[in-house]
Short mmCIF file of C-alpha atoms in Angstrom, two decimals:
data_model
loop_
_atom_site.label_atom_id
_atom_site.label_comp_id
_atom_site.label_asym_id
_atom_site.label_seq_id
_atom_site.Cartn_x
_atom_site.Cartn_y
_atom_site.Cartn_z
CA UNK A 1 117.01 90.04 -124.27
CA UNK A 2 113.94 92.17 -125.61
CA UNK A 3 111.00 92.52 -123.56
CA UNK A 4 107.98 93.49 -124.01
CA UNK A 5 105.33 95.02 -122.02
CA UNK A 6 102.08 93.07 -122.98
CA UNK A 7 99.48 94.82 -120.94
CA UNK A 8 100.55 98.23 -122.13
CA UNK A 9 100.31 96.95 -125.24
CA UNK A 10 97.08 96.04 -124.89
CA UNK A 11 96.19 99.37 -123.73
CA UNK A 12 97.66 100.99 -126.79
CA UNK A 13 95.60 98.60 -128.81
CA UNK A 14 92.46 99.54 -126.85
CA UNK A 15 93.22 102.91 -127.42
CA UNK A 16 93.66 103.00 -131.20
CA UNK A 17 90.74 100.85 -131.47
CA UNK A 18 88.48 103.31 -129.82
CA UNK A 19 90.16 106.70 -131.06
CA UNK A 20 89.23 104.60 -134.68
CA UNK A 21 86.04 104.43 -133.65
CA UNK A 22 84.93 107.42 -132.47
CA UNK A 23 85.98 109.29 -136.26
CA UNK A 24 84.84 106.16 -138.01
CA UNK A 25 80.69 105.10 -137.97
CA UNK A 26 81.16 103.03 -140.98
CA UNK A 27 81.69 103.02 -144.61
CA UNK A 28 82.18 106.18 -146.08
CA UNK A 29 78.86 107.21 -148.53
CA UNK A 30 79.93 109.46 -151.20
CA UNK A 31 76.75 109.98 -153.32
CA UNK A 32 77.03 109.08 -157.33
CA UNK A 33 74.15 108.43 -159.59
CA UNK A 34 71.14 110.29 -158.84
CA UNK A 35 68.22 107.94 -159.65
CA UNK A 36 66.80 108.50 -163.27
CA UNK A 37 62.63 108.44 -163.95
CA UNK A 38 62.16 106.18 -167.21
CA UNK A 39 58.09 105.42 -166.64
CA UNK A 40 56.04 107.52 -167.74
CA UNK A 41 57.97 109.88 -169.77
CA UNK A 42 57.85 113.50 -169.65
CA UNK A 43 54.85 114.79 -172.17
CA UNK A 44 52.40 112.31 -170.76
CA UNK A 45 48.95 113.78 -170.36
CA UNK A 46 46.28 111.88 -168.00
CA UNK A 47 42.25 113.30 -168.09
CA UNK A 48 41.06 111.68 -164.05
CA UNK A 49 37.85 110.96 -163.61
CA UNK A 50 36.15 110.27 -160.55
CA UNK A 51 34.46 106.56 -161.41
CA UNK A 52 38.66 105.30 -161.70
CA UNK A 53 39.70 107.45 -158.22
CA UNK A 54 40.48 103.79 -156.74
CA UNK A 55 41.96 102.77 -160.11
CA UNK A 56 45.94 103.22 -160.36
CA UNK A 57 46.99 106.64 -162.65
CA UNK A 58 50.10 105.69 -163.14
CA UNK A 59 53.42 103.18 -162.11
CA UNK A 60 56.24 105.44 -161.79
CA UNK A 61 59.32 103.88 -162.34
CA UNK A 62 63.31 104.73 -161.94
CA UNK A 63 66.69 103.25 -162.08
CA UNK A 64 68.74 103.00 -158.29
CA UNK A 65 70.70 105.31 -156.87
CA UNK A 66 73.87 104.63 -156.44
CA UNK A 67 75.54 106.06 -153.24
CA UNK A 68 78.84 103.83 -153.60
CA UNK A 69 77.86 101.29 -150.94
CA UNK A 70 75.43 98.71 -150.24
CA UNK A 71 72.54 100.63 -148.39
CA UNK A 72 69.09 100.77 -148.15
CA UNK A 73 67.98 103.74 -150.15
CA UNK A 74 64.32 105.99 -149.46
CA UNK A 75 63.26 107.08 -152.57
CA UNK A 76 60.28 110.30 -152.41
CA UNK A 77 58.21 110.86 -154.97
CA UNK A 78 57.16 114.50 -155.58
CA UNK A 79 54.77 116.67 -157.58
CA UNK A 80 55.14 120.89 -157.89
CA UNK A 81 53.94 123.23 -160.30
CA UNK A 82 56.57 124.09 -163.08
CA UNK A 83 59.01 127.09 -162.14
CA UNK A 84 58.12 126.45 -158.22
CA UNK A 85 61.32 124.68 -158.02
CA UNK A 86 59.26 121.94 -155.50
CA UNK A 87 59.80 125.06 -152.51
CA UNK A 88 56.09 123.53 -151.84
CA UNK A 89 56.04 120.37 -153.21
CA UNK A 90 53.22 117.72 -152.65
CA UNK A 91 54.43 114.29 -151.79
CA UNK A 92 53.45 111.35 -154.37
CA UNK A 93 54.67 108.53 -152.34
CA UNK A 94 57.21 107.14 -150.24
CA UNK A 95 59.19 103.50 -151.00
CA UNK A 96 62.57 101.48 -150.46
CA UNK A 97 61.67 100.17 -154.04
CA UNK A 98 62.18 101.82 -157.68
CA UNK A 99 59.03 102.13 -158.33
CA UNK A 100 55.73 103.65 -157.23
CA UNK A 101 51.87 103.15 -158.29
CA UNK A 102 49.98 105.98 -157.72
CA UNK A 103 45.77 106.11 -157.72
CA UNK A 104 43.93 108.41 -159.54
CA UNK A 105 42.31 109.84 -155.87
CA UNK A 106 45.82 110.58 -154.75
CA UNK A 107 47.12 112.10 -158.33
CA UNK A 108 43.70 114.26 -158.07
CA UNK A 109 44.13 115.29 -154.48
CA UNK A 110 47.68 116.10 -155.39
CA UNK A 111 47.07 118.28 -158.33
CA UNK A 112 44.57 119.90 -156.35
CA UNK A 113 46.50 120.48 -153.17
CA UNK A 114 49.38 122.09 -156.03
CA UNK A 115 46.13 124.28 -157.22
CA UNK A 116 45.92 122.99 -160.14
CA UNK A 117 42.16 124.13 -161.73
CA UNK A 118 39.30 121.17 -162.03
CA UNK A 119 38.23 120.46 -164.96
CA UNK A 120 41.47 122.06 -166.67
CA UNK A 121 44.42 120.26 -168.44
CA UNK A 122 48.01 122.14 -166.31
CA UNK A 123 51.32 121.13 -166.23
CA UNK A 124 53.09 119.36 -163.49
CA UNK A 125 56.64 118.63 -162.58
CA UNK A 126 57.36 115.27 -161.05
CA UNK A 127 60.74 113.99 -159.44
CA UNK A 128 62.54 111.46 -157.43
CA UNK A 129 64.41 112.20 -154.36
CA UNK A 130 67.43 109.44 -152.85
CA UNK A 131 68.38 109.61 -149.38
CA UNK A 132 70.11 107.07 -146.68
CA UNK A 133 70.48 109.12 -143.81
CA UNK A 134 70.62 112.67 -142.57
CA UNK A 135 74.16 113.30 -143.04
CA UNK A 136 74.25 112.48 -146.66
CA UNK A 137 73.34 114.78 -149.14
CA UNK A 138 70.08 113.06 -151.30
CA UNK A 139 70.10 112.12 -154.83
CA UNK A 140 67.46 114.29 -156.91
CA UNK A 141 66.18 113.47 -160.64
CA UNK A 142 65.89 115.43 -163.53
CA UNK A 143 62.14 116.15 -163.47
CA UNK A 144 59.76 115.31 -165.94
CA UNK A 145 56.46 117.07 -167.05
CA UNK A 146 53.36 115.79 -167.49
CA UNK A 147 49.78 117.53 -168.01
CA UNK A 148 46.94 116.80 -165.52
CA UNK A 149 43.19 117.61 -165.47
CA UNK A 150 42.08 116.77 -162.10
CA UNK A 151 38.11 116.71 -161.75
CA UNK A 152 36.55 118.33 -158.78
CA UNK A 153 35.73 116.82 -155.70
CA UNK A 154 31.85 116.09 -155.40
CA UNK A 155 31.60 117.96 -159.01
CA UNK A 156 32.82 121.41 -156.62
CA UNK A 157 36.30 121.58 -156.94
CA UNK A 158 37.51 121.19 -153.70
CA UNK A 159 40.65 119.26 -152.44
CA UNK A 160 41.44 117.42 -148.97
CA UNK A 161 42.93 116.44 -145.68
CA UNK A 162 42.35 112.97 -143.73
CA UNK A 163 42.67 112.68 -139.80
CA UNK A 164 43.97 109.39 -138.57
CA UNK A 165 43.97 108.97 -135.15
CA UNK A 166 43.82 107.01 -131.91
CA UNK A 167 39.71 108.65 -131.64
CA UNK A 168 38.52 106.72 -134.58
CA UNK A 169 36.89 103.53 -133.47
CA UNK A 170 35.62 105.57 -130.70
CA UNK A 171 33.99 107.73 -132.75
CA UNK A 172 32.84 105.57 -135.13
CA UNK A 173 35.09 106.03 -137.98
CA UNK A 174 36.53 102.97 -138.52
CA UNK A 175 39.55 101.35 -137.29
CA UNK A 176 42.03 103.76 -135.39
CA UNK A 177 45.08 105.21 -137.35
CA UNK A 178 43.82 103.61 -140.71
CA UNK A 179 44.08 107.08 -142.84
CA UNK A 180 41.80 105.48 -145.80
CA UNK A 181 38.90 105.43 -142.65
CA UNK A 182 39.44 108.54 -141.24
CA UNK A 183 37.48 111.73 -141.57
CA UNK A 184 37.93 114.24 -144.12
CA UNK A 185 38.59 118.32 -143.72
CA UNK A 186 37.84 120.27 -147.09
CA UNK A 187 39.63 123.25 -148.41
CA UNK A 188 37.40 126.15 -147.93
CA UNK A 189 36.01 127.70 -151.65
CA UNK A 190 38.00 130.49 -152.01
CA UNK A 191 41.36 128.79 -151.11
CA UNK A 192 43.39 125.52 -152.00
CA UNK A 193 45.66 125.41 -148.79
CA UNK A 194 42.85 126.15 -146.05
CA UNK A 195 41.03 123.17 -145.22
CA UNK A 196 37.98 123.21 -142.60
CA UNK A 197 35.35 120.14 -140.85
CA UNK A 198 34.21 118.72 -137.72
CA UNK A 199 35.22 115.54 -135.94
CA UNK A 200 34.41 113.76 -133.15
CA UNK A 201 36.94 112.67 -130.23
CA UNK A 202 35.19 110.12 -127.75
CA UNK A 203 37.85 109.93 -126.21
CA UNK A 204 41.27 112.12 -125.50
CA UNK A 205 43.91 110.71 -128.57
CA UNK A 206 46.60 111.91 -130.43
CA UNK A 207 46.01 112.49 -134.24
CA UNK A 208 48.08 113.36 -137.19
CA UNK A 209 46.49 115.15 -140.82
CA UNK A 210 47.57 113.27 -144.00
CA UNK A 211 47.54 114.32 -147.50
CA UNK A 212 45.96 111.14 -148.78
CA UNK A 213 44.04 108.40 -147.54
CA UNK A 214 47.48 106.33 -146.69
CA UNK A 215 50.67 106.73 -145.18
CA UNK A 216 53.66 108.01 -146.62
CA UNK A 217 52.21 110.32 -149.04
CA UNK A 218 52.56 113.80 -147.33
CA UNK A 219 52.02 113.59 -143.33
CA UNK A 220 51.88 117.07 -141.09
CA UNK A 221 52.87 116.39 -137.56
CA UNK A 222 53.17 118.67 -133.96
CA UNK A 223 54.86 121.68 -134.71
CA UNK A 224 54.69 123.50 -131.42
CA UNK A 225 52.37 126.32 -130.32
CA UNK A 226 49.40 125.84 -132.92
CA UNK A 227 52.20 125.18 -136.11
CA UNK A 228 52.57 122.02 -138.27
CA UNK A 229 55.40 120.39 -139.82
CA UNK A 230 55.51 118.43 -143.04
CA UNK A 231 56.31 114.60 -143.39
CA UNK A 232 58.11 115.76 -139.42
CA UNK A 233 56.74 116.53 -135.62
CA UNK A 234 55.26 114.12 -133.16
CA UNK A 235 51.78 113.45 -133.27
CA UNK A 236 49.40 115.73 -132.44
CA UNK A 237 46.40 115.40 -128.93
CA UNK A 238 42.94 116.82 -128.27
CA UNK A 239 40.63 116.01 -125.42
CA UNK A 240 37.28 114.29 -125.89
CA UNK A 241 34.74 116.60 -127.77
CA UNK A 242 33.96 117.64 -130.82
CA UNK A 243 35.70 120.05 -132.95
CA UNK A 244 35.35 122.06 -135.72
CA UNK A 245 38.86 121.84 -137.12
CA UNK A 246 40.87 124.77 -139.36
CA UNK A 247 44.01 123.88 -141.12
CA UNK A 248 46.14 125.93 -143.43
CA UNK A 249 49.11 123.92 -145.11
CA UNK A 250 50.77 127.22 -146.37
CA UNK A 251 51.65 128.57 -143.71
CA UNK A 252 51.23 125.43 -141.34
CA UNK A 253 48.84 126.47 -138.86
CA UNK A 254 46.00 124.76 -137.36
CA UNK A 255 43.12 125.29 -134.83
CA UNK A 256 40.42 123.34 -133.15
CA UNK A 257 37.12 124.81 -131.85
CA UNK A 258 35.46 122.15 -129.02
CA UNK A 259 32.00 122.73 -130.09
CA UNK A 260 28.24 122.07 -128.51
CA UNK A 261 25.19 122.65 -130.55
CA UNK A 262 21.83 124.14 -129.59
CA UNK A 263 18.83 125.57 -131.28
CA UNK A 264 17.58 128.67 -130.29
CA UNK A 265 15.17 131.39 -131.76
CA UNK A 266 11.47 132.74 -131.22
CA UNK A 267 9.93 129.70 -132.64
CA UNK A 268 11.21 127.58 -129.58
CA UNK A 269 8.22 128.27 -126.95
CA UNK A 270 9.59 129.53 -123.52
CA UNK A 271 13.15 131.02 -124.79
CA UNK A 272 13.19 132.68 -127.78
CA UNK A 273 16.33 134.51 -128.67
CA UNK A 274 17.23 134.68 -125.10
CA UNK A 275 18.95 131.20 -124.50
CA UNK A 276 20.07 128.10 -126.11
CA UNK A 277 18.31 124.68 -126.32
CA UNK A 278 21.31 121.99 -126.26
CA UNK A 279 21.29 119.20 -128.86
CA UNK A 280 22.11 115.66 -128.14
CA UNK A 281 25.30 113.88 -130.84
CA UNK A 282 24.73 110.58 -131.53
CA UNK A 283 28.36 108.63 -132.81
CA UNK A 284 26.58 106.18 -135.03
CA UNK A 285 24.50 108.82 -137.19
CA UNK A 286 27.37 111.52 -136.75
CA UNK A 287 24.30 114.35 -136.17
CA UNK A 288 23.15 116.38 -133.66
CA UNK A 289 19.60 116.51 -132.56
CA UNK A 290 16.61 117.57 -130.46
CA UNK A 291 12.79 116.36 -129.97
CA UNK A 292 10.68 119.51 -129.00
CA UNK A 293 7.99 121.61 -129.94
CA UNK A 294 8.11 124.85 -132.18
CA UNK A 295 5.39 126.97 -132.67
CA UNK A 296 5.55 129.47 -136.11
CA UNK A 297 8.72 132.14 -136.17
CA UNK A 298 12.01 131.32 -136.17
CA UNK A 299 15.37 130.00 -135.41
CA UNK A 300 18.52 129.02 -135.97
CA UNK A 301 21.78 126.80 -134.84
CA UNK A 302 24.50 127.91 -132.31
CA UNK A 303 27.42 126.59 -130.84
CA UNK A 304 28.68 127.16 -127.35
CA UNK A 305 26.14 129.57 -126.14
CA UNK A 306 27.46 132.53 -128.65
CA UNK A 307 26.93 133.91 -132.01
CA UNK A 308 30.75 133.29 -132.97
CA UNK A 309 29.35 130.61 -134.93
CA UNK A 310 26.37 129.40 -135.69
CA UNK A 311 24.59 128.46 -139.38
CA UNK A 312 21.44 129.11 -140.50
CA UNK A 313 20.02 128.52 -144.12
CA UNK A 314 19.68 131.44 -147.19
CA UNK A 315 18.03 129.58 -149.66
CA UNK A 316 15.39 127.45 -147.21
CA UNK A 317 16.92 124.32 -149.01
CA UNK A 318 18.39 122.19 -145.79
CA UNK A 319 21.35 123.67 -146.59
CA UNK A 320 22.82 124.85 -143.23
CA UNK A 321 25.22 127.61 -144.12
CA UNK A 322 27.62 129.51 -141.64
CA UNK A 323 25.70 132.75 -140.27
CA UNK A 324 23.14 132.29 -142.99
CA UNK A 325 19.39 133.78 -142.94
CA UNK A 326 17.56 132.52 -140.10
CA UNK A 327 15.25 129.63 -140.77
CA UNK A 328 11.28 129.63 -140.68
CA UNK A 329 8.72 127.96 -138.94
CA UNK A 330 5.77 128.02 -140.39
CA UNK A 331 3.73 125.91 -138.19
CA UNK A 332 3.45 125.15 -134.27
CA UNK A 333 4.02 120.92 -133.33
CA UNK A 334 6.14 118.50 -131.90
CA UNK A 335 9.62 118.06 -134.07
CA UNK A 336 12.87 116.56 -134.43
CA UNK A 337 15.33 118.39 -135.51
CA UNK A 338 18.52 117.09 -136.77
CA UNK A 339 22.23 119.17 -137.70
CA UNK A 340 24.34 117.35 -139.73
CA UNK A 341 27.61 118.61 -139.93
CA UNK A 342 29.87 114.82 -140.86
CA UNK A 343 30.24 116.11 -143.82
CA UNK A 344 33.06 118.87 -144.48
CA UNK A 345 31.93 121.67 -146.91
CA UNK A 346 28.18 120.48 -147.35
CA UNK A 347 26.62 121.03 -144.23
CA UNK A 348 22.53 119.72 -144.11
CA UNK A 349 20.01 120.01 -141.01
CA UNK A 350 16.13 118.83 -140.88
CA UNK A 351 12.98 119.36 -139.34
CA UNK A 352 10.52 116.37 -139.18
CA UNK A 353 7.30 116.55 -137.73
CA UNK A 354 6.14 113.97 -135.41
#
């Protein structure tokens, strides 16, 4: 009579199950059919202007990508200049769909972030990536070209970075984490990838700098020690105060600066050149300020006690430029004087006499 030992089978069971399941997470992805871009075609040309930069530039459109198994697929949209072979690509958009509207603003930014000239028709190269998960290789397009002639920023040129971040309702910019809201940093005017401005943290939060005024479109996160990582890294913290803020996205640094302004300068009575006189912010207006009396000379404005930094103004316009000419008094009274720095790359002050 056979006989047979049922809870060692039940072991052996157990342990081919297991042994199975260990080498096996699933069904196996092979990739297939790289997604294909059939809206727009390549040759289209588009002229942005800034009256449309809510208005939609484009729907980009492409067939699925077939990876051989029912899966949810992430699909990137992405923008370099030709021959770069997207080593520094700028992200269009982000979507489990096949297709993508992008907004003038963001094609703009975009081109300009790529350094594309204002004003200027240039060529751009525009693809689709497919990906499921880390350990499968992602589907890529053929890319297409299309021309672009961005307009500049503010008729300057001039591209930018927003700053969403738990600080915002504090500090008066809106809702917190709502990128469209959030402050701006501008690149500086003799470079496309360095991007300068002061914010204001009311409070201690954790931030992140985005390449468009949404999600999903090119995100730079907490690289460690002062570095950056793109559309990767947690988020990134500062204390209260308020910073000027330096960001380069080629080589992925950043700084902050806590900053407190002051006036000083012989037309203050009773200091001079020798010491500062602090200003007060005020959230709401986003300027710094001072009530006081000047008699004729002059002066200037300077952050944390020190001549680091500090603006003053070369053509006497209200133009408060960074170590410009010192500005004149011409006659002694009471004043209010007012810096206004909200406003990254066009920096203003005034002196209003009571």
């Amino acid at each position: 009579m056979k006989t047979t030992n049922i809870p060692g089978a039940l072991m052996l069971a157990a342990s081919l199950f297991w042994s199975c399941s260990d080498d096996d997470n699933g069904p196996v992805m092979i990739p297939a059919d790289a997604p294909v871009i059939t809206a727009p075609t390549s040759g289209s040309s588009y002229i942005l202007t800034e009256d449309n930069a809510a208005g939609q530039a484009d729907r980009f459109v492409w067939n699925k990508a077939n990876f051989n198994v029912p899966t949810q697929v992430n699909y990137s949209l992405q923008a370099d200049i030709p021959g770069n072979d997207f080593q520094s690509s700028a992200s269009l958009g982000q979507t489990t769909a096949t297709q993508l509207a992008v907004s003038t603003e963001h094609l703009n930014n975009t081109a300009l972030r790529l350094g594309l000239p204002a004003e200027e028709a240039s060529e751009m190269e525009v693809r689709v990536t497919a990906s499921v998960n880390a350990h499968t290789e992602p589907l890529i397009s053929e890319t297409i070209l299309v021309s672009v002639t961005p307009y500049g920023s503010d008729g300057g040129g001039g591209s930018y970075l927003w700053v969403p971040g738990g600080y915002q309702a504090a500090g008066n910019y809106g809702g917190d984490w709502s990128p469209a809201e959030a402050p701006q940093l501008r690149s500086l005017p003799d470079s496309d990838t360095e991007f300068e401005g002061y914010i204001y943290f009311g409070t201690a939060s954790e931030y992140k700098f985005t390449a468009a005024p949404e999600w999903g479109n090119g995100e730079y996160g907490d690289g460690g020690s002062g570095t950056l990582l793109l559309n990767d890294g947690e988020n990134l913290s500062a204390p209260a105060g308020y910073y000027l803020f330096h960001v380069d996205t080629e080589n992925l640094t950043y700084s902050l600066l806590d900053t407190q302004w002051a006036v000083i300068g012989d037309a203050i009575p009773g200091t001079g050149w020798e010491s500062d006189v602090d200003m007060t912010y005020d959230a709401t207006q986003k300027t710094w300020s001072i009530a006081l009396d000047l008699q004729p000379g002059e002066m200037k404005f300077r952050a944390n006690d020190d001549w680091d930094l500090d603006y003053g103004d070369d053509e006497g316009d209200g133009t408060a430029e960074k170590g410009g000419t010192n500005i004149m008094i011409e006659a002694g009274g009471s004043y209010t004087v007012v810096l206004d720095l909200s406003t990254p790359g066009a920096y203003t002050y005034t002196i209003t006499a009571e």
